[in-house]
Amino acid sequence: MGRGRVELKRIENKINRQVTFAKRRNGLLKKAYELSVLCDAEVALIVFSNRGKLYEFCSSPSMLKTLDRYQKCSYGSVEVNKPSKELENAYREYLKLKGRFEALQRTQRNLMGEDLGLLNSKELEQLERQLEGSLKHIRSTKTQCMLDQLCDLQNKEQSLMEANRALTLKLDEVCARNNLRPPWDGGDPSMTYGQPHPQAQEFFQPLECNPTLQIGYDAGGSDQMNASAATPNAPQQANGFLPGWML
């Protein structure tokens, strides 16, 4: 009698399960080897036991090369088809952006008053309302900008006035410390800014001579100087004329 058909289900007996795993694992590795030798095929076999132990067979010298070849063959077609989908999506996005750009250009030309012949009355009214709203917004922004500038100028004016008051107070303190009177203080009207001190006038005495100074040769003055030189005992008079020999 022949062997009966084995039912494929998990073996509950642990010992029998380990024995069966060892026998069939060895048979599988043997069949893989025979296939690689008889058919000149590149075979790679990887088996993990229920305890995580690795059993492998590879007909090529390197298991990594075989796995790399498997990855290229399995996922290469997916990677080849992927750029085509991305390219299609990018082209659709390009068409969408192109249409939006053309619409914006057309709207800009309409706002500039160009290409209005293609618009109907409703679109022209909508464009007019849009321009009126934009004009109101621009005017309000301009007014707000002018108000902000005016506020800044007022703040600068206030700060300058405060600085001026501080400098005035400091100058008053300096004048009070030196017993001086500031020029803006109401007092003796004869005291003017830049008037020399009374003690300084003692160094300057008026000259008793003709205040007219004549530069050049004068015949009368030359005769008078010659007469003075002829009478040495006579007192010399200063008439304010320069002798000819000094020129």
Tab-separated table of C-alpha atoms in Angstrom:
chain	number	residue	atom	x	y	z
A	1	MET	CA	0.000	0.000	0.000
A	2	GLY	CA	1.160	3.563	-0.721
A	3	ARG	CA	1.590	6.385	1.671
A	4	GLY	CA	-1.482	8.310	2.637
A	5	ARG	CA	-1.972	11.926	1.869
A	6	VAL	CA	-0.626	14.213	4.640
A	7	GLU	CA	-3.039	16.888	5.792
A	8	LEU	CA	-1.451	20.330	5.636
A	9	LYS	CA	-1.972	21.942	8.992
A	10	ARG	CA	0.143	23.104	11.878
A	11	ILE	CA	1.737	20.260	13.797
A	12	GLU	CA	0.757	20.666	17.404
A	13	ASN	CA	3.432	18.376	18.822
A	14	LYS	CA	6.553	20.450	19.325
A	15	ILE	CA	9.021	17.587	18.801
A	16	ASN	CA	7.299	16.346	15.684
A	17	ARG	CA	7.168	19.922	14.372
A	18	GLN	CA	10.924	20.377	14.858
A	19	VAL	CA	11.695	17.040	13.200
A	20	THR	CA	9.461	17.830	10.239
A	21	PHE	CA	11.024	21.304	9.863
A	22	ALA	CA	14.529	19.832	9.786
A	23	LYS	CA	13.661	17.165	7.211
A	24	ARG	CA	11.754	19.435	4.865
A	25	ARG	CA	14.318	22.257	5.233
A	26	ASN	CA	17.098	19.963	4.146
A	27	GLY	CA	14.986	18.681	1.269
A	28	LEU	CA	14.188	22.228	0.166
A	29	LEU	CA	17.839	23.262	0.254
A	30	LYS	CA	18.728	20.098	-1.702
A	31	LYS	CA	16.084	20.820	-4.351
A	32	ALA	CA	17.336	24.412	-4.678
A	33	TYR	CA	20.868	23.213	-5.201
A	34	GLU	CA	19.756	20.617	-7.769
A	35	LEU	CA	17.749	23.268	-9.635
A	36	SER	CA	20.725	25.633	-9.811
A	37	VAL	CA	23.050	22.884	-11.050
A	38	LEU	CA	20.753	21.094	-13.496
A	39	CYS	CA	19.176	24.206	-15.042
A	40	ASP	CA	22.040	26.682	-14.577
A	41	ALA	CA	19.674	28.979	-12.700
A	42	GLU	CA	20.472	31.599	-10.107
A	43	VAL	CA	18.671	30.443	-6.991
A	44	ALA	CA	18.478	32.154	-3.616
A	45	LEU	CA	16.651	30.609	-0.689
A	46	ILE	CA	16.020	32.225	2.684
A	47	VAL	CA	14.306	30.381	5.548
A	48	PHE	CA	13.634	31.556	9.107
A	49	SER	CA	12.625	29.077	11.778
A	50	ASN	CA	9.968	29.837	14.376
A	51	ARG	CA	12.797	30.764	16.751
A	52	GLY	CA	14.244	33.288	14.287
A	53	LYS	CA	17.195	31.229	13.106
A	54	LEU	CA	18.292	31.907	9.528
A	55	TYR	CA	18.906	29.235	6.896
A	56	GLU	CA	19.912	30.355	3.422
A	57	PHE	CA	21.209	29.068	0.128
A	58	CYS	CA	22.502	31.044	-2.834
A	59	SER	CA	23.883	29.650	-6.059
A	60	SER	CA	25.772	32.887	-6.798
A	61	PRO	CA	28.821	33.970	-4.817
A	62	SER	CA	26.961	36.841	-3.123
A	63	MET	CA	23.470	36.847	-1.713
A	64	LEU	CA	23.404	40.678	-1.826
A	65	LYS	CA	23.917	40.741	-5.584
A	66	THR	CA	21.048	38.302	-6.072
A	67	LEU	CA	18.787	40.372	-3.812
A	68	ASP	CA	19.792	43.541	-5.665
A	69	ARG	CA	18.934	41.917	-8.948
A	70	TYR	CA	15.588	40.796	-7.529
A	71	GLN	CA	14.827	44.325	-6.308
A	72	LYS	CA	15.613	45.834	-9.698
A	73	CYS	CA	13.417	43.321	-11.478
A	74	SER	CA	10.506	43.619	-9.057
A	75	TYR	CA	10.429	47.376	-8.369
A	76	GLY	CA	12.057	48.709	-11.530
A	77	SER	CA	8.787	48.804	-13.477
A	78	VAL	CA	7.112	50.684	-10.646
A	79	GLU	CA	9.885	53.268	-10.616
A	80	VAL	CA	9.689	53.586	-14.392
A	81	ASN	CA	5.932	54.209	-14.331
A	82	LYS	CA	6.171	56.617	-11.400
A	83	PRO	CA	7.868	59.491	-13.312
A	84	SER	CA	5.203	59.321	-16.009
A	85	LYS	CA	2.467	59.906	-13.421
A	86	GLU	CA	4.441	62.694	-11.827
A	87	LEU	CA	5.016	64.227	-15.242
A	88	GLU	CA	1.315	64.059	-15.994
A	89	ASN	CA	0.434	65.721	-12.692
A	90	ALA	CA	3.051	68.400	-13.275
A	91	TYR	CA	1.655	69.085	-16.751
A	92	ARG	CA	-1.848	69.454	-15.354
A	93	GLU	CA	-0.556	71.879	-12.732
A	94	TYR	CA	1.242	73.799	-15.470
A	95	LEU	CA	-1.958	74.130	-17.502
A	96	LYS	CA	-3.831	75.331	-14.426
A	97	LEU	CA	-1.200	77.951	-13.605
A	98	LYS	CA	-1.045	79.033	-17.242
A	99	GLY	CA	-4.801	79.635	-17.353
A	100	ARG	CA	-4.654	81.595	-14.111
A	101	PHE	CA	-1.778	83.694	-15.411
A	102	GLU	CA	-3.644	84.509	-18.615
A	103	ALA	CA	-6.732	85.499	-16.618
A	104	LEU	CA	-4.647	87.814	-14.422
A	105	GLN	CA	-3.074	89.402	-17.490
A	106	ARG	CA	-6.492	89.956	-19.039
A	107	THR	CA	-7.784	91.515	-15.807
A	108	GLN	CA	-4.764	93.791	-15.614
A	109	ARG	CA	-5.309	94.991	-19.177
A	110	ASN	CA	-8.973	95.668	-18.394
A	111	LEU	CA	-8.016	97.691	-15.329
A	112	MET	CA	-5.665	99.737	-17.510
A	113	GLY	CA	-8.553	100.435	-19.907
A	114	GLU	CA	-7.403	98.028	-22.616
A	115	ASP	CA	-9.283	95.226	-24.412
A	116	LEU	CA	-12.668	96.464	-23.181
A	117	GLY	CA	-14.438	95.650	-26.436
A	118	LEU	CA	-14.790	91.984	-25.472
A	119	LEU	CA	-16.656	92.796	-22.230
A	120	ASN	CA	-20.418	93.070	-21.951
A	121	SER	CA	-22.321	95.672	-19.951
A	122	LYS	CA	-22.451	93.556	-16.797
A	123	GLU	CA	-18.709	92.936	-16.824
A	124	LEU	CA	-18.091	96.649	-17.462
A	125	GLU	CA	-20.253	97.603	-14.464
A	126	GLN	CA	-18.399	95.105	-12.311
A	127	LEU	CA	-15.081	96.539	-13.501
A	128	GLU	CA	-16.309	100.062	-12.716
A	129	ARG	CA	-17.300	99.083	-9.176
A	130	GLN	CA	-13.945	97.399	-8.705
A	131	LEU	CA	-12.115	100.555	-9.826
A	132	GLU	CA	-14.224	102.753	-7.529
A	133	GLY	CA	-13.497	100.478	-4.583
A	134	SER	CA	-9.801	100.486	-5.388
A	135	LEU	CA	-9.815	104.303	-5.651
A	136	LYS	CA	-11.521	104.653	-2.266
A	137	HIS	CA	-9.022	102.292	-0.702
A	138	ILE	CA	-6.103	104.223	-2.222
A	139	ARG	CA	-7.472	107.554	-0.980
A	140	SER	CA	-8.049	106.236	2.518
A	141	THR	CA	-4.531	104.801	2.578
A	142	LYS	CA	-3.119	108.133	1.390
A	143	THR	CA	-5.068	110.045	4.059
A	144	GLN	CA	-3.882	107.666	6.763
A	145	CYS	CA	-0.288	108.053	5.574
A	146	MET	CA	-0.576	111.855	5.700
A	147	LEU	CA	-2.070	111.699	9.197
A	148	ASP	CA	0.762	109.460	10.354
A	149	GLN	CA	3.332	111.891	8.916
A	150	LEU	CA	1.566	114.826	10.614
A	151	CYS	CA	1.587	112.975	13.926
A	152	ASP	CA	5.302	112.260	13.555
A	153	LEU	CA	6.004	115.933	12.797
A	154	GLN	CA	3.996	117.014	15.842
A	155	ASN	CA	5.951	114.611	18.017
A	156	LYS	CA	9.217	115.974	16.620
A	157	GLU	CA	8.034	119.532	17.257
A	158	GLN	CA	7.128	118.660	20.834
A	159	SER	CA	10.505	117.042	21.434
A	160	LEU	CA	12.329	120.054	19.944
A	161	MET	CA	10.332	122.463	22.141
A	162	GLU	CA	11.184	120.414	25.215
A	163	ALA	CA	14.858	120.421	24.235
A	164	ASN	CA	14.688	124.193	23.713
A	165	ARG	CA	13.155	124.717	27.153
A	166	ALA	CA	15.796	122.507	28.720
A	167	LEU	CA	18.585	124.478	27.041
A	168	THR	CA	16.974	127.779	28.122
A	169	LEU	CA	16.840	126.638	31.728
A	170	LYS	CA	20.437	125.484	31.594
A	171	LEU	CA	21.554	128.821	30.113
A	172	ASP	CA	19.624	130.710	32.805
A	173	GLU	CA	21.413	128.677	35.460
A	174	VAL	CA	24.802	129.463	33.896
A	175	CYS	CA	23.968	133.194	33.686
A	176	ALA	CA	22.761	133.245	37.291
A	177	ARG	CA	25.918	131.493	38.440
A	178	ASN	CA	28.141	134.013	36.618
A	179	ASN	CA	26.025	137.074	37.573
A	180	LEU	CA	25.135	137.683	33.939
A	181	ARG	CA	21.848	138.667	32.429
A	182	PRO	CA	20.645	136.844	29.357
A	183	PRO	CA	19.974	139.051	26.314
A	184	TRP	CA	16.274	138.079	26.175
A	185	ASP	CA	15.705	139.255	29.771
A	186	GLY	CA	14.061	142.717	29.967
A	187	GLY	CA	16.535	145.074	31.666
A	188	ASP	CA	18.766	147.981	30.712
A	189	PRO	CA	18.094	148.734	27.025
A	190	SER	CA	21.639	150.009	26.620
A	191	MET	CA	22.953	146.485	27.289
A	192	THR	CA	23.149	144.843	23.917
A	193	TYR	CA	24.527	141.540	22.840
A	194	GLY	CA	28.197	141.750	21.985
A	195	GLN	CA	28.918	144.997	23.954
A	196	PRO	CA	32.429	144.925	25.486
A	197	HIS	CA	32.930	144.887	29.206
A	198	PRO	CA	33.453	148.342	30.889
A	199	GLN	CA	36.845	147.269	32.241
A	200	ALA	CA	38.054	146.564	28.747
A	201	GLN	CA	37.489	150.223	27.743
A	202	GLU	CA	40.361	151.335	30.012
A	203	PHE	CA	42.838	149.801	27.586
A	204	PHE	CA	41.577	151.875	24.650
A	205	GLN	CA	42.236	155.681	24.649
A	206	PRO	CA	41.102	157.975	21.813
A	207	LEU	CA	43.804	159.502	19.639
A	208	GLU	CA	43.864	163.275	19.237
A	209	CYS	CA	44.348	163.316	15.503
A	210	ASN	CA	42.458	163.648	12.307
A	211	PRO	CA	40.524	160.473	11.886
A	212	THR	CA	40.795	160.713	8.143
A	213	LEU	CA	43.498	158.442	6.792
A	214	GLN	CA	44.681	159.272	3.312
A	215	ILE	CA	46.744	156.714	1.461
A	216	GLY	CA	48.846	158.218	-1.255
A	217	TYR	CA	51.211	161.078	-1.854
A	218	ASP	CA	49.934	164.535	-0.779
A	219	ALA	CA	51.801	167.684	-1.653
A	220	GLY	CA	50.477	169.725	1.269
A	221	GLY	CA	51.282	167.062	3.745
A	222	SER	CA	54.801	166.734	2.322
A	223	ASP	CA	55.466	170.458	2.698
A	224	GLN	CA	54.175	170.401	6.243
A	225	MET	CA	56.433	167.449	7.135
A	226	ASN	CA	59.410	169.247	5.599
A	227	ALA	CA	58.626	172.379	7.637
A	228	SER	CA	58.418	170.304	10.803
A	229	ALA	CA	61.761	168.741	10.037
A	230	ALA	CA	63.269	172.222	9.496
A	231	THR	CA	62.186	173.352	13.009
A	232	PRO	CA	63.270	170.509	15.300
A	233	ASN	CA	62.220	172.397	18.465
A	234	ALA	CA	58.606	172.688	17.268
A	235	PRO	CA	56.287	169.985	18.495
A	236	GLN	CA	55.465	167.368	15.882
A	237	GLN	CA	51.779	167.396	14.847
A	238	ALA	CA	50.074	164.256	13.725
A	239	ASN	CA	47.664	165.068	10.968
A	240	GLY	CA	46.932	161.539	9.865
A	241	PHE	CA	48.721	161.785	6.512
A	242	LEU	CA	51.403	159.309	5.483
A	243	PRO	CA	54.610	160.855	4.103
A	244	GLY	CA	55.598	159.998	0.606
A	245	TRP	CA	58.726	158.108	1.635
A	246	MET	CA	56.612	155.587	3.604
A	247	LEU	CA	54.630	154.564	0.497
